[in-house]
PDB file of N, CA and C in Angstrom:
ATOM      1  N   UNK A 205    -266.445 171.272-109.189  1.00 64.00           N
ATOM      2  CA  UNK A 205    -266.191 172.270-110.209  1.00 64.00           C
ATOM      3  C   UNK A 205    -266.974 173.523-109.825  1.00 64.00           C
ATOM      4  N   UNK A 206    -266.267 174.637-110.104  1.00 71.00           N
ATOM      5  CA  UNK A 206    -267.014 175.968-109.547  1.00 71.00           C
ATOM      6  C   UNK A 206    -268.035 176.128-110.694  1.00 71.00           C
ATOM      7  N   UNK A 207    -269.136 176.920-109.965  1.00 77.00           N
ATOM      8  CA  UNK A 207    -270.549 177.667-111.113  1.00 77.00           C
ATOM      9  C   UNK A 207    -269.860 178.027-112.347  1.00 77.00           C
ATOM     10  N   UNK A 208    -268.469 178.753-111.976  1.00 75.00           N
ATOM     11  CA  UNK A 208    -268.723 179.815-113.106  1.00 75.00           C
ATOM     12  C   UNK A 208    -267.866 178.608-114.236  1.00 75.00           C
ATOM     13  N   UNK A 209    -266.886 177.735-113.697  1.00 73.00           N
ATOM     14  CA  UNK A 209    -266.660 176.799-115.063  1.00 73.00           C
ATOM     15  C   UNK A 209    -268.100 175.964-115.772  1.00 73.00           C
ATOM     16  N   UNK A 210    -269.046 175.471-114.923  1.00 76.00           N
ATOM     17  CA  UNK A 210    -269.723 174.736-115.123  1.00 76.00           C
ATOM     18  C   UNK A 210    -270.784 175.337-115.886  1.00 76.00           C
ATOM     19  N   UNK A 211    -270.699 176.781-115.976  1.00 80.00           N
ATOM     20  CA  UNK A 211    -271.738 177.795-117.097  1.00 80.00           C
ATOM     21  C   UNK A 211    -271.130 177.781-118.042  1.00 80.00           C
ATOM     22  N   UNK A 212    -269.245 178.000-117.806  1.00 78.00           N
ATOM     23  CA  UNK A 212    -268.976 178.033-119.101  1.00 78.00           C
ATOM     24  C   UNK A 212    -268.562 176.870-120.251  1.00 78.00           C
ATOM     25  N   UNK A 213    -268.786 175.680-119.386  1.00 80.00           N
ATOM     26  CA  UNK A 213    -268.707 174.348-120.373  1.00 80.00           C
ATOM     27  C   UNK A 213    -270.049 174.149-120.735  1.00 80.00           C
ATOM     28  N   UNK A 214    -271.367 174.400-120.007  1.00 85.00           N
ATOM     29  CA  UNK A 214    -272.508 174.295-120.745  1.00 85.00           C
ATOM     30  C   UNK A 214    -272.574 175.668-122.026  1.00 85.00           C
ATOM     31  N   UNK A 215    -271.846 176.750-121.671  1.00 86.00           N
ATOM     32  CA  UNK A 215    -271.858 177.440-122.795  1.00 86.00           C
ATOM     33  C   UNK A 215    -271.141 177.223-123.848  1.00 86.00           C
ATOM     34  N   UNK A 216    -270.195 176.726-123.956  1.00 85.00           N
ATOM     35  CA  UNK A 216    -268.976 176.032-124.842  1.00 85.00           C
ATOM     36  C   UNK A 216    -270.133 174.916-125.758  1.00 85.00           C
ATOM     37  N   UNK A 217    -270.561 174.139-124.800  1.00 87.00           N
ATOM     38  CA  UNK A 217    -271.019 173.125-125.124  1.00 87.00           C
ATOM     39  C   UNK A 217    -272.528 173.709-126.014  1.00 87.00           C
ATOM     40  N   UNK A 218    -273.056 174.979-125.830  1.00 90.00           N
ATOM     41  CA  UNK A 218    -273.853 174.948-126.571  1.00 90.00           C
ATOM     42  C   UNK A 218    -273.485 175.746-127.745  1.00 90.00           C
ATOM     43  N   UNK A 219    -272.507 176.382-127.734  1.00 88.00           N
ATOM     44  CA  UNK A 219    -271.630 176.913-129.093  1.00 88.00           C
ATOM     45  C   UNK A 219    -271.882 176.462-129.597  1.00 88.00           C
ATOM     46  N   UNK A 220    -271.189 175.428-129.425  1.00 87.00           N
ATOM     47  CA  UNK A 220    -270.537 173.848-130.464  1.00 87.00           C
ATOM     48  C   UNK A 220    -271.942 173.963-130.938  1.00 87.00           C
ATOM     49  N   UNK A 221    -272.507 173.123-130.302  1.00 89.00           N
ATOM     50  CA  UNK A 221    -274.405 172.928-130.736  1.00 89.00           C
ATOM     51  C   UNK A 221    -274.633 173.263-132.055  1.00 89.00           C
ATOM     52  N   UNK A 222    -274.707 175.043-131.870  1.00 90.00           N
ATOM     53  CA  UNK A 222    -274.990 176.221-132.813  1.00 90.00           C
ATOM     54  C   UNK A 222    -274.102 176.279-134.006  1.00 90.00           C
ATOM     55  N   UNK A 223    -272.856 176.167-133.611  1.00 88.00           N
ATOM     56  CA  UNK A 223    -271.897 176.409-134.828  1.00 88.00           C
ATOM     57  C   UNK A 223    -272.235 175.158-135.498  1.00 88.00           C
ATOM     58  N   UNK A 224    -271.763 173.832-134.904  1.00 88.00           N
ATOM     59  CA  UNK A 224    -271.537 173.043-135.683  1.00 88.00           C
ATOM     60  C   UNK A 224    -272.840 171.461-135.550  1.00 88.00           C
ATOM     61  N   UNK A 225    -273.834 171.903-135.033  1.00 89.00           N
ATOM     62  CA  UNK A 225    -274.810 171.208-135.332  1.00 89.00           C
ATOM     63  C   UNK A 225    -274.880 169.972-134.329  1.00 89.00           C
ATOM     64  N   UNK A 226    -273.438 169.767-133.289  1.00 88.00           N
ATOM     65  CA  UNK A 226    -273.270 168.595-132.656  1.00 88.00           C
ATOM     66  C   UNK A 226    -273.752 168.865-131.329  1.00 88.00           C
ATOM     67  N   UNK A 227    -274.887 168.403-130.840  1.00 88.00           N
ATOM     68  CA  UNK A 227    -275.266 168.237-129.286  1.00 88.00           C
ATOM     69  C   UNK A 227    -274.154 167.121-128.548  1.00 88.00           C
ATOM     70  N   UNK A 228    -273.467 167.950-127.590  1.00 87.00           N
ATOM     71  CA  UNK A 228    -272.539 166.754-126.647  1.00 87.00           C
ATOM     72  C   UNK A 228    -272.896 167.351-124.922  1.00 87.00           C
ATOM     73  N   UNK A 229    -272.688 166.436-123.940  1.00 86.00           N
ATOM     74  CA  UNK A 229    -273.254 167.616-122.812  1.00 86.00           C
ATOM     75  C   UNK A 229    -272.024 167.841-122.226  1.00 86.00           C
ATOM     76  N   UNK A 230    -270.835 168.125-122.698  1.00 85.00           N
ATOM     77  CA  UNK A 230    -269.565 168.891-122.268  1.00 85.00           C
ATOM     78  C   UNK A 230    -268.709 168.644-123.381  1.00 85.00           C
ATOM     79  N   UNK A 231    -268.732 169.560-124.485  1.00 85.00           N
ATOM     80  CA  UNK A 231    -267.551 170.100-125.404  1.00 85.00           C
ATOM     81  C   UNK A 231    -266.232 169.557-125.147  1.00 85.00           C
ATOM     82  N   UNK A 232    -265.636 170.340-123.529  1.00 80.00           N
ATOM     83  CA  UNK A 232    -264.692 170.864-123.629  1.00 80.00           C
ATOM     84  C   UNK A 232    -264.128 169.918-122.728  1.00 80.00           C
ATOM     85  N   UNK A 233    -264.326 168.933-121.966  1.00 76.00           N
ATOM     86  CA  UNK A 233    -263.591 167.702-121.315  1.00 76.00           C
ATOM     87  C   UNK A 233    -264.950 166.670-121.734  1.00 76.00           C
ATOM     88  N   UNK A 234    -264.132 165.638-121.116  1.00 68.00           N
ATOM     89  CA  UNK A 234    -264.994 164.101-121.037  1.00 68.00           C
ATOM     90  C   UNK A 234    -264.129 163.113-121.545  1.00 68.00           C
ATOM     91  N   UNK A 235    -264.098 162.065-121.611  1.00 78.00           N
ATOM     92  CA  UNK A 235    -263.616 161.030-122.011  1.00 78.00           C
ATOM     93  C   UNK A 235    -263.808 160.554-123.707  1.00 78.00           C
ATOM     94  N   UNK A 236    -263.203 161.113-124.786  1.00 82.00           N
ATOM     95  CA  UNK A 236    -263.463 160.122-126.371  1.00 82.00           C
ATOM     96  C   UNK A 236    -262.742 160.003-126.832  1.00 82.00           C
ATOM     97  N   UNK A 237    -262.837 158.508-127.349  1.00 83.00           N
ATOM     98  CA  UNK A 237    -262.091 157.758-127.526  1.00 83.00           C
ATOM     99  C   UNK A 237    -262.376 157.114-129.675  1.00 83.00           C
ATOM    100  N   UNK A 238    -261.593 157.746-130.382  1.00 85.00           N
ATOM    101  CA  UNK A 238    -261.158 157.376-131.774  1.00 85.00           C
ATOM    102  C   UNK A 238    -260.255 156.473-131.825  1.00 85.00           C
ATOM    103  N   UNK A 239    -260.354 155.668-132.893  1.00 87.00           N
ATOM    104  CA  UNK A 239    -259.728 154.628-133.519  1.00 87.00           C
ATOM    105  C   UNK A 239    -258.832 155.368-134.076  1.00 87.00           C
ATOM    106  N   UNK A 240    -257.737 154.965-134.726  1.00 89.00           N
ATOM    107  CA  UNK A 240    -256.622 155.040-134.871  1.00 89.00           C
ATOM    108  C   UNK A 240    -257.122 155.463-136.406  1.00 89.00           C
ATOM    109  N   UNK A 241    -257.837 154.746-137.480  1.00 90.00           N
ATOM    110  CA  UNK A 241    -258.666 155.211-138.429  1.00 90.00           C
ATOM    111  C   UNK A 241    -259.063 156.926-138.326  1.00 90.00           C
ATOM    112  N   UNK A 242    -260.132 156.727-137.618  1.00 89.00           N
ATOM    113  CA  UNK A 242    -261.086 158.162-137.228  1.00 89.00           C
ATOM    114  C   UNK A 242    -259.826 159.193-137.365  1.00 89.00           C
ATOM    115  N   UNK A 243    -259.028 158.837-136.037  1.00 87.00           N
ATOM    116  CA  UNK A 243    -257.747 160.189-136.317  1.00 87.00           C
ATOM    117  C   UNK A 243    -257.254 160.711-137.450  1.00 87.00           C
ATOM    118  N   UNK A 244    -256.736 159.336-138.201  1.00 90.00           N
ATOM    119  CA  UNK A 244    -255.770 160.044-139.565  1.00 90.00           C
ATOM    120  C   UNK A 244    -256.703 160.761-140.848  1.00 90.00           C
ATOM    121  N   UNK A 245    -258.269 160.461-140.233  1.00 90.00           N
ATOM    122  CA  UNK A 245    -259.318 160.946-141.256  1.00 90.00           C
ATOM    123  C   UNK A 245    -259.055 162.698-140.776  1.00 90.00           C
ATOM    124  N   UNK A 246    -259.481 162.704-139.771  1.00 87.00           N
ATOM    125  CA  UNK A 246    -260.100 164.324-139.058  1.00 87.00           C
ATOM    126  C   UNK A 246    -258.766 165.288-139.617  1.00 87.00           C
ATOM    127  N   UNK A 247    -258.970 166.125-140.096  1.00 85.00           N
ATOM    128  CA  UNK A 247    -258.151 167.307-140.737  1.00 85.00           C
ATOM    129  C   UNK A 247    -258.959 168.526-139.988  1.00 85.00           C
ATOM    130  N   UNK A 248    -258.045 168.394-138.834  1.00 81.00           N
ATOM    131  CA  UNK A 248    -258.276 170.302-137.936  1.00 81.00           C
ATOM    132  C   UNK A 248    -257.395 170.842-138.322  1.00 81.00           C
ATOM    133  N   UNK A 249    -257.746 172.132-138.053  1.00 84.00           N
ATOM    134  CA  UNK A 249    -257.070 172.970-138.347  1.00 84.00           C
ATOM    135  C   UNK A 249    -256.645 174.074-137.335  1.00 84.00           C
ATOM    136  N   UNK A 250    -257.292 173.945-135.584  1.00 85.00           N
ATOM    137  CA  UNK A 250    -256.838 174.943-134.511  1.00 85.00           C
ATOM    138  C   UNK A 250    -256.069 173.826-133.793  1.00 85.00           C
ATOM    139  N   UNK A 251    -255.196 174.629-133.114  1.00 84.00           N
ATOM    140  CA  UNK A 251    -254.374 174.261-132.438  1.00 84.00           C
ATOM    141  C   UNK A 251    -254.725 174.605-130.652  1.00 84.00           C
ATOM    142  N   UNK A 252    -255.571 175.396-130.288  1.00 84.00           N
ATOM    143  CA  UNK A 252    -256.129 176.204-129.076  1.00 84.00           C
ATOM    144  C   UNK A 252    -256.838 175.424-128.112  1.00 84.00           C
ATOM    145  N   UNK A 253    -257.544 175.873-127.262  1.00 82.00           N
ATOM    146  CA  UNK A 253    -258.342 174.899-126.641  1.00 82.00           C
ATOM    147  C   UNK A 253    -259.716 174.418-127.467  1.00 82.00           C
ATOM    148  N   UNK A 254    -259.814 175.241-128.088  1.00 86.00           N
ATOM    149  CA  UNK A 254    -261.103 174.831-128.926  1.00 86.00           C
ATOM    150  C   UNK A 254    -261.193 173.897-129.792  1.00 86.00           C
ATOM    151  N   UNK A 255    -259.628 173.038-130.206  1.00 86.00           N
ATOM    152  CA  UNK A 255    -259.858 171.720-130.739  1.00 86.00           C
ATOM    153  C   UNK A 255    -260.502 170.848-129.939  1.00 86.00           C
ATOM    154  N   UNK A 256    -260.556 171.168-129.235  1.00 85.00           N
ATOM    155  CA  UNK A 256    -262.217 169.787-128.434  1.00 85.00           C
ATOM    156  C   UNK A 256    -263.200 170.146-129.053  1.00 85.00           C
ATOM    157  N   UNK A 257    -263.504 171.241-129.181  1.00 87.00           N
ATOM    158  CA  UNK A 257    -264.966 170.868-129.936  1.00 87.00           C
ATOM    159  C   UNK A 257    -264.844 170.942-131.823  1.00 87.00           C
ATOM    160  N   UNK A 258    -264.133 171.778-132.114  1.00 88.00           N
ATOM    161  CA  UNK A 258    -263.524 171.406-133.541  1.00 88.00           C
ATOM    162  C   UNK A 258    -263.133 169.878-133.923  1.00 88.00           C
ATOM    163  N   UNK A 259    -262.591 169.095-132.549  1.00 89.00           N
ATOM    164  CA  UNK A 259    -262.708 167.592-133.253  1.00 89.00           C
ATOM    165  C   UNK A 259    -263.818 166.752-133.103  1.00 89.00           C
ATOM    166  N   UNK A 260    -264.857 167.423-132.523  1.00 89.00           N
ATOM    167  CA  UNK A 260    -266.163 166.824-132.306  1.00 89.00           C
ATOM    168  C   UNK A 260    -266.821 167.281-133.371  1.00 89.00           C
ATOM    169  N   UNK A 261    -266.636 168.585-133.985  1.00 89.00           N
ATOM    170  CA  UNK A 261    -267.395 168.680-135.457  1.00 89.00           C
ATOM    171  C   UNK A 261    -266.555 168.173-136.818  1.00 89.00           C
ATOM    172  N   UNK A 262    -265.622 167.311-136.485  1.00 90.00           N
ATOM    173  CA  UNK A 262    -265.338 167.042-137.483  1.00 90.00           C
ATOM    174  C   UNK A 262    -265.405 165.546-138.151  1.00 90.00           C
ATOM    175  N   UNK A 263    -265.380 165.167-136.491  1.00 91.00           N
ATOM    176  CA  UNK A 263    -266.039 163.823-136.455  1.00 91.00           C
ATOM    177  C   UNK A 263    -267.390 163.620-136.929  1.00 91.00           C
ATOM    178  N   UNK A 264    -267.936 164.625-136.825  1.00 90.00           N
ATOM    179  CA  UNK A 264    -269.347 164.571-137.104  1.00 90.00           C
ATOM    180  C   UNK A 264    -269.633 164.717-138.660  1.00 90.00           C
ATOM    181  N   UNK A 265    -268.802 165.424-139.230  1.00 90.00           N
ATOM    182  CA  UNK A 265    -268.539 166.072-140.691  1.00 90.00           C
ATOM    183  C   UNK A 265    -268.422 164.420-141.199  1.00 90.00           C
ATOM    184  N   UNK A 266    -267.632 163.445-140.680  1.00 92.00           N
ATOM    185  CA  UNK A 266    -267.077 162.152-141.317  1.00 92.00           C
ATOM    186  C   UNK A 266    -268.237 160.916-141.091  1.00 92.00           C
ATOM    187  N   UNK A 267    -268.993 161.402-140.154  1.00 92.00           N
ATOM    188  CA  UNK A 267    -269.823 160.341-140.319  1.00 92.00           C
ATOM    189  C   UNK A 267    -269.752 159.687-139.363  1.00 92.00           C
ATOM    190  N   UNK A 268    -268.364 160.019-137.963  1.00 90.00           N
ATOM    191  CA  UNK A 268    -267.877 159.352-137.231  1.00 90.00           C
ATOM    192  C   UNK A 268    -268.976 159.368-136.158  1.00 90.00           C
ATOM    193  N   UNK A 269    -269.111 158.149-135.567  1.00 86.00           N
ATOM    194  CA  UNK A 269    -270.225 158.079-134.194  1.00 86.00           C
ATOM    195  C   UNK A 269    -269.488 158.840-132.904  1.00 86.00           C
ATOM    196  N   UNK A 270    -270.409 159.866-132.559  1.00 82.00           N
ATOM    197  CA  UNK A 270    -269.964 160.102-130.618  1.00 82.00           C
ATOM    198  C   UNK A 270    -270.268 159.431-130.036  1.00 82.00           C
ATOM    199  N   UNK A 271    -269.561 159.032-128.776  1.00 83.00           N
ATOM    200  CA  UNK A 271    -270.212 158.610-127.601  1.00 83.00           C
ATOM    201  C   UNK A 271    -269.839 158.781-126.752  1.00 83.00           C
ATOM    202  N   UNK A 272    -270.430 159.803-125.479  1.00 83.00           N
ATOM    203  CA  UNK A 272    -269.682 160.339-124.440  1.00 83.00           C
ATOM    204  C   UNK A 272    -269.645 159.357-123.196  1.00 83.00           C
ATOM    205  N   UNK A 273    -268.699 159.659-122.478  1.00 82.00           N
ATOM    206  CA  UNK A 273    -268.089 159.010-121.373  1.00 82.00           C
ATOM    207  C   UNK A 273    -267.714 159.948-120.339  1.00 82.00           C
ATOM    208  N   UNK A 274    -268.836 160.632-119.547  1.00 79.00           N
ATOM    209  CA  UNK A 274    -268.621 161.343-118.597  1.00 79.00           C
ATOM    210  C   UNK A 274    -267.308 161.255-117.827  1.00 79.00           C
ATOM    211  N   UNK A 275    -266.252 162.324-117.290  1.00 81.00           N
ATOM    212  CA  UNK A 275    -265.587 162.321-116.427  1.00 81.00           C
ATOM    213  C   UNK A 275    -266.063 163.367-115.656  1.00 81.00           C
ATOM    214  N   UNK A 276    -265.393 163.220-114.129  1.00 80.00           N
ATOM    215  CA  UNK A 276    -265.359 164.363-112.963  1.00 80.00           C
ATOM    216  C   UNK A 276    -263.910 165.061-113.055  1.00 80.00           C
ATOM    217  N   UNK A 277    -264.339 166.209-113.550  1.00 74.00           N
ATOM    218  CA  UNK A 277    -262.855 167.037-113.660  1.00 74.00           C
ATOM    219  C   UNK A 277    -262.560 167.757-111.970  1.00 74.00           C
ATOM    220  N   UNK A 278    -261.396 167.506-112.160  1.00 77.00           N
ATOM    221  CA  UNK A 278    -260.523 167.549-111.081  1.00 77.00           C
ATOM    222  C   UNK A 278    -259.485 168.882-110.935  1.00 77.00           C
ATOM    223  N   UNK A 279    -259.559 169.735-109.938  1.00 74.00           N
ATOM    224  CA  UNK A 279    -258.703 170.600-110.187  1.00 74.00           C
ATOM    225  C   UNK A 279    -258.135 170.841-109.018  1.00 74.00           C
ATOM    226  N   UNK A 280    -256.717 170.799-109.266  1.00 79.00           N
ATOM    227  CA  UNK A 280    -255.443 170.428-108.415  1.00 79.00           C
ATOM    228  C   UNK A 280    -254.756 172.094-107.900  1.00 79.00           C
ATOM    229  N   UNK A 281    -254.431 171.802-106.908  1.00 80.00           N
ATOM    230  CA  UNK A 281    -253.536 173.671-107.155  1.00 80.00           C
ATOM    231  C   UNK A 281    -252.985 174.060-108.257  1.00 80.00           C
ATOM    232  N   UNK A 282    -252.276 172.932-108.619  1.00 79.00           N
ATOM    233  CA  UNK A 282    -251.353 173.272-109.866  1.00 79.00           C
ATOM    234  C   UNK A 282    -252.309 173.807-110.793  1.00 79.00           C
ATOM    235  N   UNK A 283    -253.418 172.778-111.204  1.00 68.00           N
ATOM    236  CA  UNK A 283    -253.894 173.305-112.422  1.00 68.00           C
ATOM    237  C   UNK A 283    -254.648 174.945-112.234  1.00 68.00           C
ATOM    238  N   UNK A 284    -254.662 174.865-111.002  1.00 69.00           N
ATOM    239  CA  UNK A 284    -255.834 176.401-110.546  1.00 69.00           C
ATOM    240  C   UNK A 284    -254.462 177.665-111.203  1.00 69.00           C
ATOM    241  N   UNK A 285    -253.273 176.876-110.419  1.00 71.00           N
ATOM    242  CA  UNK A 285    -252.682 178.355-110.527  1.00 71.00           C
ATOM    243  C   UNK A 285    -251.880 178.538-111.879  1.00 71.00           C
ATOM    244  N   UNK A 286    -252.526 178.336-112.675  1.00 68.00           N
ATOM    245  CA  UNK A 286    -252.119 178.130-114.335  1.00 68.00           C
ATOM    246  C   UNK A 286    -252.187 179.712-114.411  1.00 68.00           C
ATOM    247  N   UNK A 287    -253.526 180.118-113.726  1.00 62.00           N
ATOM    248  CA  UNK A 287    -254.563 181.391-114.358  1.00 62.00           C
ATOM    249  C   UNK A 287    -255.006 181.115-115.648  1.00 62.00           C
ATOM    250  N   UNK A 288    -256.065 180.367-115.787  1.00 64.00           N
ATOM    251  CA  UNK A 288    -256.802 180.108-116.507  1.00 64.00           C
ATOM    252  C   UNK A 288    -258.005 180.600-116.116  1.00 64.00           C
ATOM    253  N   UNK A 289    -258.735 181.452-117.226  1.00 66.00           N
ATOM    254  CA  UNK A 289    -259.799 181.929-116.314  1.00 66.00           C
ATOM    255  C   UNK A 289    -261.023 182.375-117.599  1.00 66.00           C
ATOM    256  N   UNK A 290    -262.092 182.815-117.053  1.00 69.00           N
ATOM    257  CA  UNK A 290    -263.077 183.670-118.325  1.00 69.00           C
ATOM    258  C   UNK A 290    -262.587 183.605-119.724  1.00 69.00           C
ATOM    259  N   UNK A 291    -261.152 184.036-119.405  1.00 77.00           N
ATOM    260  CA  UNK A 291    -261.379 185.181-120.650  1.00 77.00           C
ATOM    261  C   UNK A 291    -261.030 183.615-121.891  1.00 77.00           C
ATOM    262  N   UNK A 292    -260.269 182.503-121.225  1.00 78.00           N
ATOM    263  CA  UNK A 292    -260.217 180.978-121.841  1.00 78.00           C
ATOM    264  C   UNK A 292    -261.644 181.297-122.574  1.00 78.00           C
ATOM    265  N   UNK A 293    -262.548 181.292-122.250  1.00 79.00           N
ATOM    266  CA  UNK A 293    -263.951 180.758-123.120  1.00 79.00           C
ATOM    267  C   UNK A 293    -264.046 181.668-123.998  1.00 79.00           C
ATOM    268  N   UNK A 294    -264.046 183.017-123.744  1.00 85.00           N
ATOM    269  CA  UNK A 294    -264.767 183.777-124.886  1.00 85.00           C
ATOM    270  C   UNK A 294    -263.374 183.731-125.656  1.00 85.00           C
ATOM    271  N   UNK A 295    -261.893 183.291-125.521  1.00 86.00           N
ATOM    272  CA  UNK A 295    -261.418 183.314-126.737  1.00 86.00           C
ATOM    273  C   UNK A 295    -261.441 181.980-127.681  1.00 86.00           C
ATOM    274  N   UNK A 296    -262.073 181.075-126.630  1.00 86.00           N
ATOM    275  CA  UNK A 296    -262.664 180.078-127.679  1.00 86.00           C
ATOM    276  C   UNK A 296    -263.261 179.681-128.498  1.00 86.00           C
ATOM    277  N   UNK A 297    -264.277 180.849-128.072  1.00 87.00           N
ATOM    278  CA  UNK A 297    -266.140 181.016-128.744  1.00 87.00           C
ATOM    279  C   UNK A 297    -265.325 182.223-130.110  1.00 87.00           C
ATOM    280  N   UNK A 298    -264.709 182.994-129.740  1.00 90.00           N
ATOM    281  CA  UNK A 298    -264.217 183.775-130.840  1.00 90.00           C
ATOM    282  C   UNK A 298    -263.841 182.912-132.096  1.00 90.00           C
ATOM    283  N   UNK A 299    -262.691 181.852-131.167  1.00 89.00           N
ATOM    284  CA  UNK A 299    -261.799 181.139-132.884  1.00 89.00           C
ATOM    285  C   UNK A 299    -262.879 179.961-133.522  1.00 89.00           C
ATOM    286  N   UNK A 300    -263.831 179.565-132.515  1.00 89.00           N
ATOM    287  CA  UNK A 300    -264.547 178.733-133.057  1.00 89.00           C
ATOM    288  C   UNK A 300    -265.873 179.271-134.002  1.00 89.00           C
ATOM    289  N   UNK A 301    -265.955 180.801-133.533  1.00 91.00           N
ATOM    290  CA  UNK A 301    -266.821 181.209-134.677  1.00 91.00           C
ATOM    291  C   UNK A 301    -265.621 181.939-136.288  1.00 91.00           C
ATOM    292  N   UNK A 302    -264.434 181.734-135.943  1.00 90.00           N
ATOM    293  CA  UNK A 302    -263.541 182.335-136.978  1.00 90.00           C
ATOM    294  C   UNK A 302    -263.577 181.064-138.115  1.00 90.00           C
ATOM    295  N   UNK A 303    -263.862 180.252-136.982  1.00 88.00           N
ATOM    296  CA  UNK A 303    -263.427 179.147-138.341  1.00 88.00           C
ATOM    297  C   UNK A 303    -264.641 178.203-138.901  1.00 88.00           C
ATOM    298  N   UNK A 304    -265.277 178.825-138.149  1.00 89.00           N
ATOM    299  CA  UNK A 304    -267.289 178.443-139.006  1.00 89.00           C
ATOM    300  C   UNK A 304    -267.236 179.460-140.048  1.00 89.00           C
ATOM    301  N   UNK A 305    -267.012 180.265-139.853  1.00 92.00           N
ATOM    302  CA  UNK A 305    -267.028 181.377-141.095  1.00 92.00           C
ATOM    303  C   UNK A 305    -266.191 181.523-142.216  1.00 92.00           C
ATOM    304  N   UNK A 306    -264.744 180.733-141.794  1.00 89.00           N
ATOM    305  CA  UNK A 306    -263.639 180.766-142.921  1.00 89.00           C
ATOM    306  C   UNK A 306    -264.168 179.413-143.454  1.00 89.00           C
ATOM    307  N   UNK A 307    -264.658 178.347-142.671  1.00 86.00           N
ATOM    308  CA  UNK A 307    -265.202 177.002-144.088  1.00 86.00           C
ATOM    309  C   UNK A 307    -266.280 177.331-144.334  1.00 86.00           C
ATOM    310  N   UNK A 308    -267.583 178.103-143.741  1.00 88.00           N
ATOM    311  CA  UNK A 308    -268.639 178.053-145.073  1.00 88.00           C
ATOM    312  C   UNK A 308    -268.156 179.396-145.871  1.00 88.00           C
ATOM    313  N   UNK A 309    -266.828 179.798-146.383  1.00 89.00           N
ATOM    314  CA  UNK A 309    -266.659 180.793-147.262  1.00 89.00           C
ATOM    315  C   UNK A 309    -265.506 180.205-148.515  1.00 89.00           C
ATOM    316  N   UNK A 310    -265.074 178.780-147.934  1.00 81.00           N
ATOM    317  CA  UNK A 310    -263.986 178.104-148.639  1.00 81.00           C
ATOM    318  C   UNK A 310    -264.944 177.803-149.796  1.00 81.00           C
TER     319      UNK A 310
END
């Protein structure tokens, strides 16, 4: 994985932290795994890339246990030439602070 993803999943990952109180050591991939229960509980509400960590704070909201399961992310030509790039994170960090702010105002 290049530097500059691997700054920006530790930065993702410390968003999350900040916004929503959950220490994980990669947000935005890894391996977790919910019960069929856990799912029909969690009520998200983004649809973006930032439901990875929106379903990690919501799990957390329920009481639900984490437990991470490191993976080695893999990136294929295909996935390179998506153009996925920077600007992915900071519009993540944007909707994930949009919607810390629209529930502590509900």
């Amino acid at each position: 994985m290049s530097k500059t993803k691997v700054l920006g999943n530790k930065g993702l990952s410390f968003i999350t932290k900040l916004l929503f109180g959950v220490n994980v050591t990669d947000s935005q991939s890894g391996l977790r795994i919910y019960s069929r229960a856990a799912i029909e509980k969690l009520d998200w509400k983004t649809t973006g890339y930032e439901f990875c960590s929106e379903m990690i704070w919501r799990a957390k909201q329920l009481g639900i246990e984490i437990e991470e399961f490191p993976i080695q992310a893999i990136y294929t030509d295909y996935s390179r030439s998506k153009g996925q790039n920077n600007w992915n994170a900071i519009n993540i960090v944007k909707r994930l602070f949009k919607q810390r702010i629209v529930e502590i105002f509900e």
